mmCIF file of C-alpha atoms in Angstrom:
data_model
loop_
_atom_site.group_PDB
_atom_site.id
_atom_site.type_symbol
_atom_site.label_atom_id
_atom_site.label_comp_id
_atom_site.label_asym_id
_atom_site.label_seq_id
_atom_site.Cartn_x
_atom_site.Cartn_y
_atom_site.Cartn_z
ATOM 1 C CA MET J 286 64.089 9.783 77.441
ATOM 2 C CA SER J 287 63.302 7.742 80.525
ATOM 3 C CA THR J 288 60.894 9.120 83.082
ATOM 4 C CA THR J 289 63.558 9.286 85.781
ATOM 5 C CA HIS J 290 65.984 11.135 83.452
ATOM 6 C CA SER J 291 63.190 13.515 82.465
ATOM 7 C CA GLU J 292 62.290 14.119 86.117
ATOM 8 C CA ARG J 293 65.957 14.697 86.982
ATOM 9 C CA LEU J 294 66.346 17.236 84.172
ATOM 10 C CA ARG J 295 63.076 18.940 85.137
ATOM 11 C CA GLY J 296 64.234 19.172 88.759
ATOM 12 C CA LEU J 297 67.528 20.706 87.647
ATOM 13 C CA LEU J 298 66.097 23.113 85.050
ATOM 14 C CA GLU J 299 62.763 24.237 86.516
ATOM 15 C CA PRO J 300 64.352 26.552 89.149
ATOM 16 C CA LEU J 301 66.540 28.166 86.460
ATOM 17 C CA VAL J 302 63.548 28.781 84.192
ATOM 18 C CA SER J 303 61.356 30.044 87.057
ATOM 19 C CA ALA J 304 64.097 32.442 88.163
ATOM 20 C CA LYS J 305 63.758 34.137 84.755
ATOM 21 C CA GLY J 306 59.970 34.487 85.237
ATOM 22 C CA LEU J 307 59.202 31.762 82.691
ATOM 23 C CA ASP J 308 57.294 28.469 82.708
ATOM 24 C CA LEU J 309 59.043 25.232 81.726
ATOM 25 C CA GLU J 310 56.601 23.749 79.223
ATOM 26 C CA GLU J 311 58.499 20.800 77.794
ATOM 27 C CA ILE J 312 61.793 18.917 77.864
ATOM 28 C CA GLU J 313 62.538 16.706 74.869
ATOM 29 C CA LEU J 314 65.666 14.654 74.287
ATOM 30 C CA SER J 315 66.053 13.146 70.805
ATOM 31 C CA ARG J 316 68.739 11.835 68.485
ATOM 32 C CA ALA J 317 70.050 13.647 65.413
ATOM 33 C CA GLY J 318 72.587 11.306 63.889
ATOM 34 C CA ARG J 319 75.289 10.593 66.474
ATOM 35 C CA ARG J 320 74.408 13.676 68.455
ATOM 36 C CA ARG J 321 71.614 14.140 70.965
ATOM 37 C CA VAL J 322 69.377 17.216 70.924
ATOM 38 C CA LEU J 323 68.001 18.567 74.206
ATOM 39 C CA ARG J 324 65.065 20.850 73.431
ATOM 40 C CA ILE J 325 63.721 23.038 76.241
ATOM 41 C CA VAL J 326 60.403 24.822 75.579
ATOM 42 C CA VAL J 327 59.600 27.829 77.782
ATOM 43 C CA ASP J 328 56.766 30.361 77.828
ATOM 44 C CA SER J 329 55.253 33.157 79.899
ATOM 45 C CA ASP J 330 52.079 35.215 80.003
ATOM 46 C CA ASP J 331 53.858 37.910 77.978
ATOM 47 C CA GLY J 332 55.515 35.488 75.558
ATOM 48 C CA VAL J 333 59.251 34.876 75.247
ATOM 49 C CA ASP J 334 61.642 36.909 73.136
ATOM 50 C CA LEU J 335 64.877 35.788 71.516
ATOM 51 C CA ASP J 336 67.061 37.574 74.087
ATOM 52 C CA ALA J 337 65.349 35.737 76.967
ATOM 53 C CA CYS J 338 65.868 32.388 75.189
ATOM 54 C CA ALA J 339 69.551 33.175 74.560
ATOM 55 C CA GLU J 340 70.169 34.251 78.166
ATOM 56 C CA LEU J 341 68.379 31.185 79.528
ATOM 57 C CA SER J 342 70.291 28.949 77.104
ATOM 58 C CA ARG J 343 73.611 30.214 78.503
ATOM 59 C CA THR J 344 72.429 29.621 82.084
ATOM 60 C CA ILE J 345 71.153 26.113 81.317
ATOM 61 C CA SER J 346 74.307 25.231 79.374
ATOM 62 C CA THR J 347 76.547 26.233 82.287
ATOM 63 C CA THR J 348 74.406 24.274 84.749
ATOM 64 C CA LEU J 349 74.365 21.157 82.571
ATOM 65 C CA ASP J 350 78.138 21.385 82.030
ATOM 66 C CA GLU J 351 78.663 21.538 85.811
ATOM 67 C CA SER J 352 76.417 18.517 86.436
ATOM 68 C CA ASP J 353 76.449 14.976 85.091
ATOM 69 C CA ALA J 354 72.801 15.186 83.992
ATOM 70 C CA MET J 355 73.642 14.750 80.291
ATOM 71 C CA GLY J 356 76.474 12.248 80.749
ATOM 72 C CA GLU J 357 79.603 12.311 78.593
ATOM 73 C CA ASP J 358 77.964 12.152 75.140
ATOM 74 C CA GLU J 359 77.758 15.242 72.933
ATOM 75 C CA TYR J 360 74.458 17.080 72.809
ATOM 76 C CA GLN J 361 73.018 20.194 71.240
ATOM 77 C CA LEU J 362 70.938 22.481 73.455
ATOM 78 C CA GLU J 363 67.916 24.323 72.040
ATOM 79 C CA VAL J 364 65.903 26.745 74.165
ATOM 80 C CA THR J 365 62.751 27.903 72.412
ATOM 81 C CA SER J 366 59.223 29.145 72.851
ATOM 82 C CA PRO J 367 56.235 27.007 71.862
ATOM 83 C CA GLY J 368 54.993 27.250 68.301
ATOM 84 C CA ALA J 369 51.731 28.918 67.405
ATOM 85 C CA ASP J 370 50.164 25.526 66.763
ATOM 86 C CA ARG J 371 50.992 23.931 70.103
ATOM 87 C CA PRO J 372 48.104 22.225 71.868
ATOM 88 C CA LEU J 373 46.369 23.984 74.742
ATOM 89 C CA THR J 374 46.716 21.538 77.627
ATOM 90 C CA GLU J 375 47.094 23.603 80.796
ATOM 91 C CA ARG J 376 44.847 26.280 82.274
ATOM 92 C CA ARG J 377 47.651 28.837 81.798
ATOM 93 C CA HIS J 378 47.672 28.065 78.042
ATOM 94 C CA TYR J 379 43.984 29.004 77.816
ATOM 95 C CA VAL J 380 44.583 32.182 79.852
ATOM 96 C CA ARG J 381 47.272 33.176 77.335
ATOM 97 C CA ALA J 382 44.790 32.498 74.511
ATOM 98 C CA VAL J 383 42.122 34.948 75.773
ATOM 99 C CA GLY J 384 40.970 37.070 72.824
ATOM 100 C CA ARG J 385 42.152 34.517 70.263
ATOM 101 C CA LEU J 386 40.318 31.945 68.178
ATOM 102 C CA ALA J 387 40.728 28.314 69.229
ATOM 103 C CA LYS J 388 39.722 25.078 67.558
ATOM 104 C CA ILE J 389 38.175 22.894 70.243
ATOM 105 C CA GLN J 390 37.291 19.215 70.072
ATOM 106 C CA LEU J 391 35.128 17.789 72.832
ATOM 107 C CA HIS J 392 35.287 14.244 74.196
ATOM 108 C CA GLU J 393 31.750 13.671 72.877
ATOM 109 C CA GLY J 394 33.008 14.378 69.336
ATOM 110 C CA ASP J 395 31.809 17.954 68.657
ATOM 111 C CA GLU J 396 34.420 20.214 67.072
ATOM 112 C CA PHE J 397 34.143 23.972 66.604
ATOM 113 C CA VAL J 398 36.106 27.208 66.399
ATOM 114 C CA ALA J 399 35.393 29.936 68.945
ATOM 115 C CA ARG J 400 36.996 33.012 70.484
ATOM 116 C CA VAL J 401 38.208 32.558 74.062
ATOM 117 C CA LEU J 402 36.617 35.342 76.121
ATOM 118 C CA ALA J 403 37.462 34.345 79.689
ATOM 119 C CA VAL J 404 39.023 31.524 81.676
ATOM 120 C CA ASP J 405 38.383 30.496 85.274
ATOM 121 C CA GLU J 406 39.261 27.462 87.383
ATOM 122 C CA GLU J 407 36.578 25.218 85.832
ATOM 123 C CA GLY J 408 36.530 26.168 82.168
ATOM 124 C CA LEU J 409 36.129 28.693 79.361
ATOM 125 C CA ASP J 410 33.649 31.301 78.240
ATOM 126 C CA LEU J 411 33.604 31.338 74.453
ATOM 127 C CA GLU J 412 32.084 33.295 71.612
ATOM 128 C CA VAL J 413 31.143 31.065 68.691
ATOM 129 C CA PRO J 414 31.071 33.107 65.451
ATOM 130 C CA GLY J 415 27.731 33.309 63.679
ATOM 131 C CA VAL J 416 27.330 31.580 60.343
ATOM 132 C CA LYS J 417 25.957 33.372 57.249
ATOM 133 C CA GLY J 418 25.279 36.726 58.898
ATOM 134 C CA ARG J 419 23.952 35.356 62.194
ATOM 135 C CA LYS J 420 25.085 36.851 65.473
ATOM 136 C CA PRO J 421 27.814 35.126 67.497
ATOM 137 C CA THR J 422 26.627 32.983 70.414
ATOM 138 C CA ALA J 423 28.070 32.573 73.891
ATOM 139 C CA ARG J 424 29.108 29.109 75.034
ATOM 140 C CA ARG J 425 30.528 27.759 78.275
ATOM 141 C CA ILE J 426 32.845 24.715 78.177
ATOM 142 C CA GLU J 427 34.302 22.889 81.184
ATOM 143 C CA PHE J 428 37.953 21.814 80.956
ATOM 144 C CA ALA J 429 36.960 18.202 81.654
ATOM 145 C CA SER J 430 34.901 18.066 78.445
ATOM 146 C CA ILE J 431 37.778 19.205 76.163
ATOM 147 C CA ALA J 432 39.601 16.426 74.300
ATOM 148 C CA LYS J 433 41.877 18.708 72.227
ATOM 149 C CA ALA J 434 42.316 22.420 71.684
ATOM 150 C CA ARG J 435 44.736 24.627 69.808
ATOM 151 C CA VAL J 436 44.932 28.292 68.825
ATOM 152 C CA GLU J 437 43.846 29.108 65.261
ATOM 153 C CA LEU J 438 46.071 31.554 63.436
ATOM 154 C CA GLU J 439 44.305 34.742 62.309
ATOM 155 C CA PHE J 440 45.995 36.757 59.621
ATOM 156 C CA ASN J 441 43.422 39.570 59.499
ATOM 157 C CA ARG J 442 42.674 39.850 63.216
ATOM 158 C CA LYS J 443 42.052 43.310 64.596
ATOM 159 C CA ASP J 444 44.202 44.092 67.579
ATOM 160 C CA LYS J 445 42.700 45.474 70.791
ATOM 161 C CA LYS J 446 43.763 49.063 70.012
ATOM 162 C CA GLU J 447 41.862 49.015 66.703
ATOM 163 C CA GLU J 448 38.755 47.581 68.365
ATOM 164 C CA GLU J 449 38.779 50.265 71.079
ATOM 165 C CA ALA J 450 39.121 53.116 68.567
#
């Protein structure tokens, strides 16, 4: 998708997404055989449920049908939330990951897994798990030093209610 087409779609769709209290994370236009697929990824601090995606999909579909943004060719519209393995690229992504484990790779090459404790304008406060019975250690990382980061799935994670009990 060309940059100008992407910007035009973003300009058209962002107000619709924002009106639902969601963030427009990504717009992707790809080919699937003869048909095009327009994939809209949305998120919020509280996550996105299926009903919100369905309602937003209807709104976006109506708006696209009333405009010439997609041209005359057939397309399939998908409105979805980001997957669990999506990269953390924006400050808001890190805020949503507070309390979760993240795999972080620094520009200097270090890579580690740590729990995100807090996020501010400049970076993250982390808790790096101890190895072989050692206590966890605190670590501060600036956003500028992060090359890549993504949430690690935890299948046996205690939720906050269990920890408070």
